[in-house]
Coordinates of C-alpha atoms in Angstrom, one line a residue:
Chain D
M1 CA 0.0 0.0 0.0
K2 CA 1.3 3.4 -0.9
K3 CA 2.1 5.7 2.0
E4 CA -0.7 8.2 1.3
Y5 CA -3.4 5.5 1.6
S6 CA -2.6 4.9 5.2
E7 CA -3.3 8.5 6.1
Y8 CA -6.9 8.1 5.1
E9 CA -9.9 6.2 6.5
T10 CA -12.9 4.9 4.7
V11 CA -16.5 5.4 5.9
I12 CA -19.1 3.0 4.5
G13 CA -22.9 2.8 4.9
L14 CA -24.8 0.0 3.2
E15 CA -28.4 -0.1 2.0
V16 CA -29.6 -3.6 1.5
H17 CA -32.9 -4.5 -0.2
A18 CA -34.3 -7.9 0.7
Q19 CA -37.3 -9.4 -1.1
L20 CA -39.6 -10.9 1.5
L21 CA -40.6 -14.5 1.3
T22 CA -44.3 -13.9 0.8
K23 CA -46.4 -15.7 -1.8
S24 CA -48.2 -12.5 -2.9
K25 CA -47.2 -8.9 -3.4
L26 CA -47.2 -6.1 -0.8
F27 CA -50.5 -4.5 -1.7
C28 CA -52.3 -7.0 -4.0
G29 CA -52.6 -10.7 -4.7
D30 CA -50.3 -11.1 -7.7
S31 CA -47.7 -13.9 -7.2
T32 CA -44.2 -13.1 -6.3
A33 CA -42.7 -16.3 -7.7
F34 CA -39.3 -15.9 -9.4
G35 CA -38.8 -16.8 -13.1
L36 CA -42.4 -16.5 -14.4
E37 CA -43.0 -15.5 -18.0
A38 CA -42.9 -11.7 -18.4
N39 CA -46.0 -9.8 -17.4
T40 CA -48.0 -12.9 -16.3
S41 CA -48.1 -11.9 -12.6
V42 CA -49.8 -8.5 -12.9
G43 CA -53.2 -7.1 -12.1
P44 CA -54.9 -3.8 -11.9
V45 CA -53.1 -2.6 -8.7
T46 CA -49.6 -3.5 -10.1
L47 CA -50.4 -1.8 -13.3
A48 CA -51.7 1.3 -11.5
H49 CA -55.1 1.3 -13.2
P50 CA -57.3 4.2 -12.1
G51 CA -59.6 3.5 -9.2
T52 CA -57.6 0.6 -7.7
L53 CA -57.0 0.5 -4.0
L54 CA -54.1 -1.0 -2.1
K55 CA -54.4 -3.6 0.7
M56 CA -51.5 -4.5 2.9
N57 CA -50.1 -8.0 3.1
R58 CA -50.1 -9.1 6.8
K59 CA -47.3 -11.6 6.3
A60 CA -45.0 -8.8 4.9
V61 CA -45.6 -6.8 8.1
E62 CA -44.8 -9.9 10.2
L63 CA -41.6 -10.6 8.3
A64 CA -40.3 -7.0 8.7
I65 CA -41.0 -7.1 12.4
R66 CA -39.3 -10.6 12.7
M67 CA -36.2 -9.1 11.1
G68 CA -36.3 -6.0 13.3
L69 CA -36.6 -8.0 16.5
A70 CA -33.7 -10.3 15.5
C71 CA -31.6 -7.1 14.8
H72 CA -32.5 -5.7 18.2
C73 CA -34.5 -2.8 16.7
E74 CA -37.2 -0.7 18.3
I75 CA -40.5 -1.6 16.5
V76 CA -42.4 1.5 15.5
K77 CA -46.0 1.0 16.4
E78 CA -47.7 3.8 14.5
N79 CA -47.0 3.2 10.8
Y80 CA -48.1 4.8 7.6
F81 CA -46.8 4.7 4.0
V82 CA -45.9 7.6 1.8
R83 CA -45.6 8.1 -1.9
K84 CA -42.1 8.7 -3.2
N85 CA -42.7 10.5 -6.4
Y86 CA -40.4 10.0 -9.4
F87 CA -40.8 9.0 -13.0
Y88 CA -39.3 5.9 -14.3
P89 CA -41.0 3.4 -16.6
D90 CA -40.5 0.4 -14.4
L91 CA -42.6 2.2 -11.8
P92 CA -46.1 2.2 -13.3
K93 CA -47.8 4.5 -10.7
G94 CA -45.2 7.3 -11.1
Y95 CA -44.4 6.9 -7.4
Q96 CA -43.1 4.2 -5.1
V97 CA -45.1 3.4 -2.0
S98 CA -42.6 3.3 0.8
Q99 CA -42.1 4.3 4.4
H100 CA -40.4 7.6 5.1
S101 CA -40.9 9.1 8.5
T102 CA -42.2 6.0 10.2
P103 CA -39.9 3.1 9.3
I104 CA -41.3 -0.1 10.9
C105 CA -38.0 -0.7 12.7
R106 CA -35.6 1.9 14.1
G107 CA -32.0 1.4 15.4
G108 CA -30.7 -2.0 16.2
Y109 CA -27.5 -3.7 15.2
I110 CA -25.9 -6.8 13.6
K111 CA -22.8 -8.4 15.2
I112 CA -19.8 -9.2 13.0
K113 CA -16.5 -10.9 13.6
T114 CA -13.4 -8.8 12.9
G115 CA -9.7 -9.3 13.6
P116 CA -9.7 -7.6 17.0
G117 CA -13.0 -9.1 18.0
E118 CA -16.7 -8.7 17.8
K119 CA -18.1 -5.4 16.4
R120 CA -21.7 -4.2 16.3
I121 CA -22.7 -2.6 13.0
L122 CA -25.4 -0.2 13.9
L123 CA -28.5 0.0 11.8
N124 CA -30.4 3.3 11.2
R125 CA -33.7 1.7 10.1
I126 CA -35.5 -1.1 8.4
H127 CA -38.5 -0.1 6.4
L128 CA -41.1 -1.7 4.1
E129 CA -41.5 -0.7 0.5
E130 CA -42.5 -2.1 -2.9
D131 CA -40.1 -3.3 -5.6
A132 CA -40.2 -1.9 -9.1
G133 CA -40.5 -3.8 -12.4
K134 CA -37.6 -4.8 -14.6
S135 CA -36.4 -2.8 -17.6
L136 CA -34.8 -4.8 -20.4
H137 CA -32.7 -2.7 -22.7
D138 CA -31.3 -5.2 -25.2
I139 CA -34.3 -7.2 -26.5
D140 CA -35.5 -4.5 -28.8
S141 CA -33.3 -2.0 -30.6
E142 CA -35.9 0.8 -30.7
N143 CA -37.5 0.5 -27.2
T144 CA -36.9 -0.5 -23.7
C145 CA -39.1 -3.5 -22.7
I146 CA -40.8 -3.6 -19.3
D147 CA -41.7 -6.7 -17.3
Y148 CA -44.0 -5.7 -14.3
N149 CA -43.9 -9.1 -12.6
R150 CA -41.6 -7.8 -9.9
A151 CA -43.4 -4.5 -9.4
G152 CA -45.1 -4.5 -6.0
T153 CA -43.0 -7.3 -4.6
P154 CA -42.5 -6.6 -0.8
L155 CA -39.1 -5.5 0.2
I156 CA -37.4 -4.4 3.4
E157 CA -34.7 -1.9 3.1
I158 CA -32.0 -2.3 5.8
V159 CA -30.0 0.9 6.2
T160 CA -26.8 0.9 8.3
E161 CA -25.3 3.9 10.0
P162 CA -22.0 5.0 8.3
G163 CA -20.1 2.8 10.8
I164 CA -18.4 0.3 8.5
C165 CA -14.7 1.0 8.2
S166 CA -13.4 -1.4 5.6
S167 CA -14.3 -3.6 2.7
D168 CA -13.7 -6.6 5.0
E169 CA -16.2 -5.3 7.5
A170 CA -18.7 -4.8 4.7
F171 CA -18.1 -8.4 3.5
Q172 CA -18.6 -9.7 7.1
F173 CA -21.7 -7.7 7.6
L174 CA -23.3 -8.9 4.4
T175 CA -22.4 -12.5 5.2
E176 CA -24.0 -12.2 8.6
L177 CA -27.0 -10.4 7.2
R178 CA -27.6 -13.1 4.5
K179 CA -27.3 -15.8 7.1
L180 CA -29.7 -14.0 9.3
V181 CA -32.4 -13.5 6.6
R182 CA -32.1 -17.2 5.7
Y183 CA -32.3 -18.3 9.3
L184 CA -35.4 -16.2 9.8
E185 CA -36.9 -17.2 6.5
V186 CA -37.4 -13.6 5.8
C187 CA -35.7 -13.7 2.4
D188 CA -33.9 -16.4 0.4
G189 CA -30.8 -14.3 0.3
N190 CA -30.0 -15.0 -3.4
M191 CA -27.9 -12.1 -4.7
E192 CA -27.6 -13.4 -8.2
E193 CA -31.3 -13.6 -8.7
G194 CA -31.6 -10.2 -7.1
S195 CA -33.7 -11.1 -4.0
L196 CA -30.9 -9.6 -1.9
R197 CA -29.4 -6.4 -3.3
C198 CA -26.8 -4.0 -1.9
D199 CA -25.9 -0.4 -2.6
A200 CA -22.8 1.0 -0.9
N201 CA -22.3 4.6 0.2
I202 CA -18.6 5.3 0.3
S203 CA -16.5 8.3 1.4
V204 CA -12.9 8.8 2.5
R205 CA -11.4 11.3 4.9
K206 CA -8.0 12.0 6.5
K207 CA -7.6 10.2 9.8
G208 CA -8.6 12.4 12.7
E209 CA -11.0 14.4 10.5
T210 CA -14.5 14.4 12.1
K211 CA -16.5 15.7 9.1
L212 CA -17.6 13.1 6.5
G213 CA -16.1 13.3 3.0
T214 CA -18.3 13.7 0.0
K215 CA -19.9 10.3 -0.7
V216 CA -20.5 8.3 -3.8
E217 CA -23.1 5.6 -4.1
V218 CA -22.2 2.4 -5.9
K219 CA -25.1 0.3 -7.3
N220 CA -25.4 -3.0 -9.2
L221 CA -23.5 -5.1 -6.8
N222 CA -24.7 -8.7 -7.3
S223 CA -22.5 -10.6 -4.9
I224 CA -20.9 -10.1 -1.6
R225 CA -17.5 -10.4 -3.1
N226 CA -18.3 -7.7 -5.7
V227 CA -19.4 -5.3 -2.9
K228 CA -15.9 -5.9 -1.4
R229 CA -14.2 -5.3 -4.7
A230 CA -16.2 -2.2 -5.5
I231 CA -15.4 -0.7 -2.1
E232 CA -11.7 -1.4 -2.6
F233 CA -11.6 0.2 -6.0
E234 CA -13.6 3.2 -4.9
E235 CA -11.6 4.0 -1.8
Q236 CA -8.4 4.0 -3.9
R237 CA -10.0 6.2 -6.5
L238 CA -11.3 8.7 -3.9
V239 CA -7.9 8.9 -2.2
N240 CA -6.2 9.5 -5.5
C241 CA -8.7 12.3 -6.2
L242 CA -7.9 14.0 -2.9
E243 CA -4.2 13.5 -3.3
N244 CA -4.4 15.1 -6.8
K245 CA -6.4 18.0 -5.3
E246 CA -9.5 17.1 -7.3
I247 CA -13.0 17.8 -6.0
I248 CA -15.1 14.7 -5.4
I249 CA -18.5 15.0 -7.0
Q250 CA -21.4 13.4 -5.3
Q251 CA -22.6 10.8 -7.8
T252 CA -24.1 7.4 -8.4
R253 CA -21.7 4.8 -9.9
S254 CA -22.1 1.3 -11.2
F255 CA -19.7 -1.6 -10.8
D256 CA -18.4 -3.6 -13.7
A257 CA -17.6 -7.1 -12.4
G258 CA -15.5 -7.9 -15.5
T259 CA -13.0 -5.1 -15.0
G260 CA -13.4 -4.6 -11.3
K261 CA -13.9 -0.9 -11.9
T262 CA -16.8 1.5 -11.1
F263 CA -18.1 4.2 -13.5
S264 CA -20.4 7.1 -13.1
I265 CA -24.0 6.6 -14.1
R266 CA -25.5 9.9 -12.9
E267 CA -24.5 13.0 -10.9
K268 CA -26.6 14.4 -8.2
E269 CA -26.7 18.0 -9.2
D270 CA -29.4 19.1 -6.8
A271 CA -30.9 16.9 -4.1
E272 CA -33.6 14.8 -5.7
D273 CA -37.0 16.0 -4.8
Y274 CA -39.3 13.1 -4.1
R275 CA -42.2 15.2 -2.8
Y276 CA -43.2 12.6 -0.1
F277 CA -46.7 12.7 1.2
P278 CA -48.9 10.2 3.0
E279 CA -50.4 7.5 0.7
P280 CA -54.1 8.3 0.8
D281 CA -55.1 4.9 -0.6
L282 CA -53.7 2.9 2.3
T283 CA -55.0 3.0 5.9
P284 CA -52.4 3.6 8.6
F285 CA -51.6 0.7 10.8
H286 CA -51.0 0.3 14.4
L287 CA -49.0 -2.6 15.9
S288 CA -50.1 -3.9 19.2
D289 CA -47.8 -5.4 21.8
E290 CA -49.6 -8.7 21.4
F291 CA -49.0 -8.8 17.7
I292 CA -45.3 -7.9 18.1
S293 CA -44.7 -10.5 20.8
R294 CA -46.5 -13.2 18.8
V295 CA -44.1 -12.5 15.9
G296 CA -41.2 -12.5 18.4
S297 CA -42.2 -16.0 19.7
E298 CA -41.9 -17.4 16.2
I299 CA -38.2 -16.4 15.9
P300 CA -36.0 -19.6 15.7
V301 CA -32.9 -20.1 17.8
L302 CA -30.2 -18.1 16.0
Q303 CA -26.6 -19.2 15.2
D304 CA -24.7 -17.7 18.1
K305 CA -27.1 -19.3 20.7
R306 CA -26.7 -22.6 18.9
I307 CA -22.9 -22.5 18.8
E308 CA -23.0 -21.8 22.6
K309 CA -25.2 -24.9 23.2
Y310 CA -23.2 -27.1 20.8
T311 CA -19.8 -26.3 22.5
T312 CA -21.0 -26.4 26.1
Q313 CA -23.8 -28.9 26.3
W314 CA -22.6 -31.3 23.6
Q315 CA -18.8 -30.6 23.9
L316 CA -18.3 -30.0 20.2
S317 CA -15.4 -27.9 18.9
G318 CA -16.0 -24.3 18.0
Y319 CA -15.2 -25.2 14.4
D320 CA -17.7 -28.1 14.2
A321 CA -20.4 -26.0 15.9
E322 CA -19.9 -23.1 13.5
V323 CA -20.0 -25.3 10.4
L324 CA -23.0 -27.3 11.6
T325 CA -25.0 -24.1 12.3
E326 CA -24.1 -22.2 9.2
E327 CA -27.6 -23.0 7.8
R328 CA -30.6 -23.4 9.9
D329 CA -32.0 -26.5 8.2
F330 CA -28.7 -28.3 8.5
A331 CA -28.5 -27.4 12.2
D332 CA -32.1 -28.5 12.8
Y333 CA -31.3 -31.9 11.2
F334 CA -28.3 -32.4 13.4
E335 CA -30.4 -31.5 16.5
A336 CA -33.1 -33.9 15.4
T337 CA -30.6 -36.7 15.0
I338 CA -29.0 -36.3 18.4
K339 CA -32.4 -36.7 20.0
Y340 CA -31.9 -40.4 19.0
T341 CA -28.3 -40.8 19.9
S342 CA -25.8 -39.3 22.4
Y343 CA -22.8 -39.9 20.1
Y344 CA -22.6 -36.1 19.5
K345 CA -19.1 -35.9 18.0
P346 CA -19.5 -38.9 15.7
A347 CA -22.9 -37.4 14.6
A348 CA -21.1 -34.2 13.8
N349 CA -18.4 -36.1 11.9
W350 CA -21.1 -37.9 9.8
M351 CA -22.9 -34.6 9.1
L352 CA -19.8 -32.8 8.0
G353 CA -18.3 -35.8 6.2
P354 CA -20.5 -38.2 4.3
V355 CA -23.7 -36.2 4.5
K356 CA -22.2 -32.9 3.3
S357 CA -20.4 -34.7 0.4
W358 CA -23.6 -36.5 -0.6
L359 CA -25.5 -33.2 -0.6
N360 CA -22.7 -31.5 -2.7
E361 CA -22.5 -34.4 -5.2
N362 CA -26.2 -34.5 -5.7
K363 CA -26.5 -30.7 -5.6
S364 CA -29.2 -31.3 -3.0
E365 CA -30.2 -29.6 0.3
I366 CA -30.7 -31.1 3.7
K367 CA -34.4 -30.5 3.4
S368 CA -34.7 -33.1 0.7
F369 CA -32.2 -35.5 2.3
P370 CA -33.8 -38.9 2.1
L371 CA -32.8 -40.3 5.5
K372 CA -35.0 -39.6 8.6
P373 CA -33.0 -38.4 11.6
D374 CA -33.9 -41.6 13.6
Q375 CA -32.6 -43.8 10.8
F376 CA -29.5 -41.7 10.5
A377 CA -28.9 -42.0 14.2
S378 CA -29.2 -45.8 14.1
L379 CA -26.5 -45.8 11.4
I380 CA -24.2 -43.8 13.8
E381 CA -25.0 -46.2 16.6
L382 CA -24.1 -49.1 14.4
T383 CA -20.6 -47.9 13.9
E384 CA -20.1 -46.5 17.4
T385 CA -21.1 -49.8 19.0
G386 CA -18.6 -51.6 16.9
K387 CA -21.0 -53.6 14.8
V388 CA -19.8 -52.0 11.5
S389 CA -16.6 -50.1 10.8
F390 CA -17.0 -46.5 9.8
S391 CA -15.4 -47.1 6.4
I392 CA -17.9 -49.9 5.6
A393 CA -20.8 -47.9 7.0
S394 CA -20.0 -44.8 5.0
A395 CA -18.9 -46.5 1.8
K396 CA -21.5 -49.3 1.6
I397 CA -24.5 -49.0 4.0
F398 CA -24.9 -45.3 3.7
P399 CA -25.5 -45.3 -0.1
L400 CA -27.8 -48.4 0.2
I401 CA -30.1 -46.9 2.7
L402 CA -30.1 -43.6 0.8
K403 CA -31.5 -45.5 -2.2
D404 CA -34.0 -47.6 -0.2
G405 CA -35.0 -46.1 3.1
S406 CA -37.5 -48.9 4.0
K407 CA -34.9 -51.0 5.8
S408 CA -33.0 -50.2 8.9
P409 CA -29.2 -49.8 8.7
L410 CA -28.8 -53.0 10.8
Q411 CA -31.0 -55.0 8.4
V412 CA -29.0 -53.7 5.4
A413 CA -25.7 -54.7 7.1
E414 CA -27.0 -58.1 7.9
E415 CA -28.5 -58.8 4.4
N416 CA -25.3 -57.7 2.7
N417 CA -23.1 -59.5 5.2
L418 CA -21.4 -56.4 6.3
L419 CA -21.4 -56.8 10.1
Q420 CA -18.1 -56.5 11.7
E421 CA -16.6 -59.8 12.7
S422 CA -15.6 -59.6 16.4
D423 CA -16.3 -63.1 17.2
V424 CA -13.1 -64.6 18.5
S425 CA -13.9 -68.2 17.5
S426 CA -14.5 -67.3 13.9
L427 CA -11.5 -64.9 13.6
K428 CA -9.0 -67.2 15.3
P429 CA -8.6 -69.7 12.4
I430 CA -8.0 -66.8 10.0
V431 CA -5.3 -65.4 12.3
D432 CA -3.7 -68.8 12.5
E433 CA -3.9 -69.3 8.7
V434 CA -2.3 -65.9 8.0
L435 CA 0.5 -66.3 10.5
N436 CA 1.3 -69.7 9.2
K437 CA 1.4 -68.4 5.6
F438 CA 3.8 -65.6 6.6
A439 CA 6.0 -67.8 8.9
D440 CA 9.2 -66.0 7.7
K441 CA 7.7 -62.6 8.5
V442 CA 6.7 -63.9 11.9
K443 CA 10.4 -64.8 12.5
E444 CA 11.4 -61.3 11.5
Y445 CA 8.8 -59.8 13.8
K446 CA 10.1 -61.8 16.7
K447 CA 13.6 -60.5 16.0
G448 CA 12.3 -57.0 16.5
K449 CA 10.6 -55.8 13.3
R450 CA 7.4 -54.7 15.1
G451 CA 6.1 -52.8 12.1
L452 CA 5.1 -56.1 10.5
L453 CA 2.1 -56.2 12.8
A454 CA 0.3 -53.9 10.3
L455 CA 1.0 -56.4 7.5
F456 CA -0.7 -59.2 9.4
V457 CA -3.7 -57.1 10.3
G458 CA -3.9 -56.0 6.7
E459 CA -3.9 -59.5 5.4
I460 CA -6.6 -60.6 7.8
M461 CA -8.8 -57.5 6.8
K462 CA -8.3 -58.6 3.2
K463 CA -9.4 -62.1 3.9
T464 CA -12.5 -60.9 5.8
K465 CA -13.3 -58.2 3.2
G466 CA -12.8 -55.4 5.8
K467 CA -15.3 -56.8 8.2
A468 CA -13.0 -58.0 10.9
D469 CA -13.0 -55.8 14.0
P470 CA -9.4 -54.4 13.9
A471 CA -9.2 -54.2 17.7
V472 CA -10.1 -57.8 18.1
V473 CA -7.7 -58.9 15.3
N474 CA -4.8 -56.9 16.9
Q475 CA -5.5 -58.6 20.2
L476 CA -5.6 -62.1 18.7
I477 CA -2.3 -61.6 16.7
L478 CA -0.5 -60.3 19.7
E479 CA -1.6 -63.2 21.9
K480 CA -0.7 -65.7 19.2
L481 CA 2.8 -64.3 18.7
K482 CA 3.4 -64.2 22.4
S483 CA 2.4 -67.7 23.0
E484 CA 4.5 -69.2 20.2
Chain Z
M1 CA -45.3 31.8 -2.4
E2 CA -43.8 33.3 -5.5
V3 CA -44.4 31.5 -8.7
N4 CA -41.5 32.3 -11.0
D5 CA -39.9 30.8 -14.1
A6 CA -37.5 28.8 -11.9
L7 CA -40.3 27.1 -10.1
I8 CA -42.1 26.3 -13.4
D9 CA -38.9 24.9 -14.8
K10 CA -38.3 22.8 -11.7
L11 CA -41.8 21.4 -11.7
A12 CA -41.7 20.7 -15.5
N13 CA -38.4 18.9 -15.0
L14 CA -39.8 16.7 -12.2
A15 CA -42.9 15.9 -14.3
K16 CA -40.7 15.2 -17.3
L17 CA -42.7 17.8 -19.3
K18 CA -41.6 20.6 -21.7
F19 CA -43.4 23.9 -22.2
E20 CA -43.2 26.8 -24.6
D21 CA -42.6 30.2 -23.2
A22 CA -46.2 31.3 -23.9
E23 CA -47.5 28.2 -22.1
K24 CA -45.3 28.9 -19.2
E25 CA -46.9 32.3 -18.8
E26 CA -50.4 30.7 -18.7
I27 CA -49.3 28.1 -16.2
K28 CA -47.7 30.7 -14.0
K29 CA -51.0 32.6 -13.7
D30 CA -53.0 29.4 -13.0
L31 CA -50.6 28.1 -10.5
Q32 CA -50.4 31.4 -8.7
K33 CA -54.2 31.3 -8.3
M34 CA -54.2 27.7 -7.1
I35 CA -51.5 28.3 -4.6
G36 CA -53.2 31.4 -3.4
F37 CA -56.3 29.5 -2.8
V38 CA -54.6 26.7 -0.8
E39 CA -52.5 29.3 1.1
K40 CA -55.7 30.5 2.6
L41 CA -55.5 27.5 4.9
N42 CA -52.3 28.9 6.5
E43 CA -54.5 31.4 8.2
L44 CA -55.9 28.6 10.4
D45 CA -54.4 28.0 13.8
L46 CA -53.4 24.3 13.7
E47 CA -51.4 24.2 16.9
G48 CA -51.8 20.7 18.3
A49 CA -53.8 19.3 15.4
E50 CA -52.4 15.9 14.2
P51 CA -52.1 15.6 10.4
L52 CA -54.9 13.7 8.8
L53 CA -53.3 10.6 7.2
H54 CA -56.4 8.9 5.9
M55 CA -60.0 9.9 5.2
S56 CA -61.5 7.0 7.1
D57 CA -60.9 6.0 10.7
E58 CA -60.0 2.5 9.7
V59 CA -56.7 1.1 10.8
N60 CA -55.0 -2.2 10.2
V61 CA -56.9 -3.2 7.1
L62 CA -54.7 -6.1 6.3
R63 CA -55.1 -9.0 3.8
E64 CA -53.9 -12.6 4.1
D65 CA -50.9 -13.6 2.0
E66 CA -52.8 -15.3 -0.8
V67 CA -52.2 -15.4 -4.6
K68 CA -55.3 -14.1 -6.4
G69 CA -56.6 -11.4 -8.6
S70 CA -54.1 -11.3 -11.4
I71 CA -55.2 -10.8 -15.0
S72 CA -54.1 -12.4 -18.3
R73 CA -51.1 -11.0 -20.1
E74 CA -53.3 -10.3 -23.1
D75 CA -55.6 -8.1 -20.9
A76 CA -52.6 -6.5 -19.1
L77 CA -51.0 -5.4 -22.4
K78 CA -54.3 -4.3 -24.1
N79 CA -54.3 -0.7 -23.0
A80 CA -50.6 0.0 -23.6
P81 CA -49.8 2.3 -26.5
V82 CA -46.8 0.2 -27.5
H83 CA -46.4 -3.5 -26.7
D84 CA -45.7 -6.9 -28.2
E85 CA -47.1 -10.2 -27.0
Q86 CA -44.8 -10.2 -24.0
F87 CA -43.7 -6.7 -23.0
F88 CA -44.8 -3.1 -22.5
K89 CA -42.6 -0.9 -24.6
V90 CA -41.3 2.5 -23.8
P91 CA -38.7 4.8 -25.4
K92 CA -35.1 3.7 -24.7
V93 CA -34.2 4.9 -21.3
I94 CA -30.6 4.0 -21.5
K95 CA -28.0 5.4 -23.8
K96 CA -25.7 2.8 -25.3

């Protein structure tokens, strides 16, 4: 890093739009499903036909409150919507219905991990609003084509305070935020499909300066990594401007993921005038304490609480606990499994080993994992009680019961003759046979080449097709060699 | 409130409309009258009066999250001045 960069600090605020996981739109019953044919999920309200009236989706209000409570926000009880007036063709009414002076959630924070420790990123607000339609510029050479399916989809906008100090912190914040919306089932968190979108407000200033520098806003950031890259590009550009005594213009920029650079899309000459006023077509709404506490009672146990439980109550490592709880469904499955077995660590190993690889190979999710937690637990019990070795269980029994879940792991092991042989009377003859065959090696062993033990064990495992219990085999060989 | 050329230009810009000078003069006169009429309300003492947010006393008129009420694409596109079988079409809004 050049010397001059270290004299500056970056100040970042993020605005994140998250599409709520409702079935229908914010103010009318059109579907919010992704990937429908253009303009097939529209109705008179979405298209802003005269005389239509809006009616608020209860579920959207609940999801916004759920997010607010999980972020430690104050829930604003007296709410109303306003019209934010501007002209753009993807906005059929000529205004966006949004919340201005009464955001449904105020304040709050999201915790992130940084080098020195935990940091709280403070939120300014979370408010409800409707999404716009989609403009397609390259279908037709003469016109812009508009698809209004997305218009009216419920969004929450999460606005942070300008308290993010680096691209790494922004990366951490978005990672935590995405995990949180998925845990809460507020939003699917898919940035490529645009259900989670992020704009970054960035400014730089000399260290020690208390006034904020002129900010630029970067849009079109479709992955967490690109948010980080855009911030890194922009902070350098802004410092270079200041070092060259150039004036920074307040502007909106876009990020080109191909080149890693940002470019200006419009300059904010005068402050935009949105002429906000209360939406007369929508009744105000009042949130009662009962309503808020009912929503609160539906919030699932979040990751940090789970990690605490996993490491203390079940004695798992911090790493295991973290990976197991990364996704709520995965953690739920683990917790369901250990209701049937108290082999916590082996259960964690199975989840992070064979289960995760199977899900990856099949591009599948734990929700559609074919094994029931009780079946899965009995497979774990099978190896932990020494009936089957882990390698046989994971390589042979696991795939078989995944294909046909009607039989128990024990049945599958029996039918396929996979049970571990720990019966001394049946193993003894095999041990004798092998040691006789390798009589010369036995002599060498007795002279002191102790490493040959592994060879004998290996031969016996071969003969038993891996089914012999290695502990018993070891014991038998040692006894036999001693007695001779 | 003074209605001048600057105000007319600002409003025209926000409304994405263009006016000839003669039209502007007309608008200026009309707008002055309208604003004068509404400014009459400023004479009222509204100390302590809450703003009226809605014409009815209804609150919490919420609907359940159900999919219903959409119309066919053919009907949706019917009233648009320019469209094809799939899309509404508007003048290019992005310069290439």
